Amino acid sequence: MLQLNSLVKAIQSLEVALTRWEATPTDQEIRDSVVQRFEYTYELCHKMMRRQLQEMSASPTEVVALDYKSLIREGAKFKLIARPDAWFAYRRQRNLTSHTYDESVAEQVAKNAIEFLEDARQLLLALQKHE
């Protein structure tokens, strides 16, 4: 059984930052907070999805060996996520923000975090159904 408390807190943290950023969209510090919270919430989603697939699998070691795209496809197959293409895009965004800092990239990722938040919530609901 997965411990989802950290994911719940990460999603709530991202939601708080997004709410503040929507109220003050020119505040770069809040935007950067949104980006950072997107990054760690995304990472937790990825880890929890892998762990849930391991629990559901007849061969958990095969799940450990899955590359990212295969993991996302399996997550969709088992109805943990609905939009694998969006998750591929989130991965690309996370890779961009975690390796370099670019003002325009940060702005775009923060805007996309709104959509990500909904997908993260849906994943959390799917994971909670398996508790």
mmCIF file of C-alpha atoms in Angstrom:
data_model
loop_
_atom_site.group_PDB
_atom_site.id
_atom_site.type_symbol
_atom_site.label_atom_id
_atom_site.label_comp_id
_atom_site.label_asym_id
_atom_site.label_seq_id
_atom_site.Cartn_x
_atom_site.Cartn_y
_atom_site.Cartn_z
ATOM 1 C CA MET A 1 0.000 0.000 0.000
ATOM 2 C CA LEU A 2 1.369 3.372 -1.016
ATOM 3 C CA GLN A 3 1.886 6.219 1.410
ATOM 4 C CA LEU A 4 0.363 9.137 -0.479
ATOM 5 C CA ASN A 5 0.777 11.875 2.147
ATOM 6 C CA SER A 6 3.810 13.410 0.453
ATOM 7 C CA LEU A 7 2.005 13.535 -2.887
ATOM 8 C CA VAL A 8 -1.079 15.099 -1.296
ATOM 9 C CA LYS A 9 1.098 17.779 0.327
ATOM 10 C CA ALA A 10 3.015 18.436 -2.896
ATOM 11 C CA ILE A 11 -0.205 18.892 -4.873
ATOM 12 C CA GLN A 12 -1.564 21.239 -2.203
ATOM 13 C CA SER A 13 1.693 23.189 -2.232
ATOM 14 C CA LEU A 14 1.541 23.591 -6.013
ATOM 15 C CA GLU A 15 -2.077 24.688 -5.776
ATOM 16 C CA VAL A 16 -1.202 27.387 -3.213
ATOM 17 C CA ALA A 17 1.630 28.709 -5.383
ATOM 18 C CA LEU A 18 -0.582 28.748 -8.491
ATOM 19 C CA THR A 19 -3.310 30.637 -6.629
ATOM 20 C CA ARG A 20 -0.804 33.258 -5.508
ATOM 21 C CA TRP A 21 0.715 33.515 -8.977
ATOM 22 C CA GLU A 22 -2.715 33.993 -10.575
ATOM 23 C CA ALA A 23 -3.281 36.891 -8.141
ATOM 24 C CA THR A 24 0.116 38.477 -8.916
ATOM 25 C CA PRO A 25 1.250 37.172 -12.329
ATOM 26 C CA THR A 26 4.161 39.613 -12.612
ATOM 27 C CA ASP A 27 5.823 38.379 -9.408
ATOM 28 C CA GLN A 28 8.838 36.394 -10.617
ATOM 29 C CA GLU A 29 9.556 34.872 -7.217
ATOM 30 C CA ILE A 30 6.090 33.380 -7.010
ATOM 31 C CA ARG A 31 6.375 32.168 -10.612
ATOM 32 C CA ASP A 32 9.687 30.519 -9.765
ATOM 33 C CA SER A 33 8.017 28.917 -6.754
ATOM 34 C CA VAL A 34 5.370 27.493 -9.091
ATOM 35 C CA VAL A 35 8.114 26.046 -11.301
ATOM 36 C CA GLN A 36 9.948 24.468 -8.373
ATOM 37 C CA ARG A 37 6.743 23.023 -6.945
ATOM 38 C CA PHE A 38 5.828 21.691 -10.388
ATOM 39 C CA GLU A 39 9.218 19.934 -10.532
ATOM 40 C CA TYR A 40 8.945 18.127 -7.215
ATOM 41 C CA THR A 41 5.244 17.339 -7.617
ATOM 42 C CA TYR A 42 5.971 15.888 -11.039
ATOM 43 C CA GLU A 43 8.785 13.746 -9.585
ATOM 44 C CA LEU A 44 6.513 12.440 -6.824
ATOM 45 C CA CYS A 45 3.777 11.630 -9.347
ATOM 46 C CA HIS A 46 6.286 9.682 -11.406
ATOM 47 C CA LYS A 47 7.567 7.736 -8.369
ATOM 48 C CA MET A 48 4.092 6.963 -7.050
ATOM 49 C CA MET A 49 2.924 5.800 -10.461
ATOM 50 C CA ARG A 50 5.893 3.428 -10.703
ATOM 51 C CA ARG A 51 5.277 2.090 -7.187
ATOM 52 C CA GLN A 52 1.582 1.524 -7.866
ATOM 53 C CA LEU A 53 2.357 -0.297 -11.098
ATOM 54 C CA GLN A 54 4.822 -2.475 -9.184
ATOM 55 C CA GLU A 55 2.095 -3.367 -6.698
ATOM 56 C CA MET A 56 -0.333 -4.185 -9.511
ATOM 57 C CA SER A 57 2.144 -6.163 -11.585
ATOM 58 C CA ALA A 58 2.685 -9.903 -11.559
ATOM 59 C CA SER A 59 6.350 -9.076 -12.161
ATOM 60 C CA PRO A 60 7.361 -5.959 -10.176
ATOM 61 C CA THR A 61 10.982 -6.202 -11.340
ATOM 62 C CA GLU A 62 9.821 -5.635 -14.906
ATOM 63 C CA VAL A 63 8.162 -2.392 -13.826
ATOM 64 C CA VAL A 64 11.422 -1.238 -12.228
ATOM 65 C CA ALA A 65 13.161 -1.761 -15.573
ATOM 66 C CA LEU A 66 10.631 0.240 -17.621
ATOM 67 C CA ASP A 67 11.909 3.360 -19.327
ATOM 68 C CA TYR A 68 9.948 6.565 -18.861
ATOM 69 C CA LYS A 69 7.737 6.320 -21.950
ATOM 70 C CA SER A 70 6.877 2.695 -21.247
ATOM 71 C CA LEU A 71 6.042 3.564 -17.659
ATOM 72 C CA ILE A 72 3.658 6.299 -18.778
ATOM 73 C CA ARG A 73 2.023 3.971 -21.293
ATOM 74 C CA GLU A 74 1.543 1.360 -18.563
ATOM 75 C CA GLY A 75 0.077 4.034 -16.303
ATOM 76 C CA ALA A 76 -2.461 4.842 -19.011
ATOM 77 C CA LYS A 77 -3.139 1.163 -19.682
ATOM 78 C CA PHE A 78 -3.972 0.632 -16.004
ATOM 79 C CA LYS A 79 -6.035 3.848 -15.934
ATOM 80 C CA LEU A 80 -3.782 5.686 -13.495
ATOM 81 C CA ILE A 81 -3.519 8.542 -16.001
ATOM 82 C CA ALA A 82 -5.753 9.558 -18.886
ATOM 83 C CA ARG A 83 -3.438 11.621 -21.085
ATOM 84 C CA PRO A 84 -0.013 10.048 -21.647
ATOM 85 C CA ASP A 85 0.977 12.667 -24.225
ATOM 86 C CA ALA A 86 0.516 15.386 -21.615
ATOM 87 C CA TRP A 87 2.783 13.455 -19.226
ATOM 88 C CA PHE A 88 5.444 13.213 -21.951
ATOM 89 C CA ALA A 89 5.228 17.005 -22.298
ATOM 90 C CA TYR A 90 5.523 17.467 -18.522
ATOM 91 C CA ARG A 91 8.714 15.402 -18.602
ATOM 92 C CA ARG A 92 10.201 17.613 -21.318
ATOM 93 C CA GLN A 93 9.286 20.714 -19.323
ATOM 94 C CA ARG A 94 10.783 19.322 -16.131
ATOM 95 C CA ASN A 95 13.994 18.502 -17.995
ATOM 96 C CA LEU A 96 14.199 22.051 -19.329
ATOM 97 C CA THR A 97 13.695 23.696 -15.970
ATOM 98 C CA SER A 98 15.930 21.420 -13.958
ATOM 99 C CA HIS A 99 19.023 21.856 -16.142
ATOM 100 C CA THR A 100 18.999 25.542 -17.079
ATOM 101 C CA TYR A 101 17.252 28.745 -16.110
ATOM 102 C CA ASP A 102 15.550 30.685 -18.844
ATOM 103 C CA GLU A 103 12.956 33.366 -18.153
ATOM 104 C CA SER A 104 10.679 32.421 -21.057
ATOM 105 C CA VAL A 105 10.868 28.701 -20.233
ATOM 106 C CA ALA A 106 10.020 29.410 -16.591
ATOM 107 C CA GLU A 107 7.019 31.465 -17.688
ATOM 108 C CA GLN A 108 5.748 28.720 -20.000
ATOM 109 C CA VAL A 109 6.251 25.959 -17.440
ATOM 110 C CA ALA A 110 4.405 27.980 -14.798
ATOM 111 C CA LYS A 111 1.477 28.432 -17.193
ATOM 112 C CA ASN A 112 1.469 24.713 -18.006
ATOM 113 C CA ALA A 113 1.538 23.869 -14.300
ATOM 114 C CA ILE A 114 -2.153 24.771 -14.177
ATOM 115 C CA GLU A 115 -2.948 21.897 -16.552
ATOM 116 C CA PHE A 116 -0.467 19.635 -14.781
ATOM 117 C CA LEU A 117 -2.176 20.267 -11.444
ATOM 118 C CA GLU A 118 -5.397 18.764 -12.766
ATOM 119 C CA ASP A 119 -3.590 15.700 -14.141
ATOM 120 C CA ALA A 120 -1.728 15.275 -10.841
ATOM 121 C CA ARG A 121 -5.037 15.401 -8.960
ATOM 122 C CA GLN A 122 -6.505 12.771 -11.274
ATOM 123 C CA LEU A 123 -3.488 10.526 -10.705
ATOM 124 C CA LEU A 124 -3.854 10.964 -6.952
ATOM 125 C CA LEU A 125 -7.527 9.955 -7.132
ATOM 126 C CA ALA A 126 -6.625 6.872 -9.165
ATOM 127 C CA LEU A 127 -3.924 5.936 -6.650
ATOM 128 C CA GLN A 128 -6.318 6.438 -3.732
ATOM 129 C CA LYS A 129 -8.750 3.969 -5.313
ATOM 130 C CA HIS A 130 -6.084 1.288 -4.916
ATOM 131 C CA GLU A 131 -5.480 1.969 -1.208
#
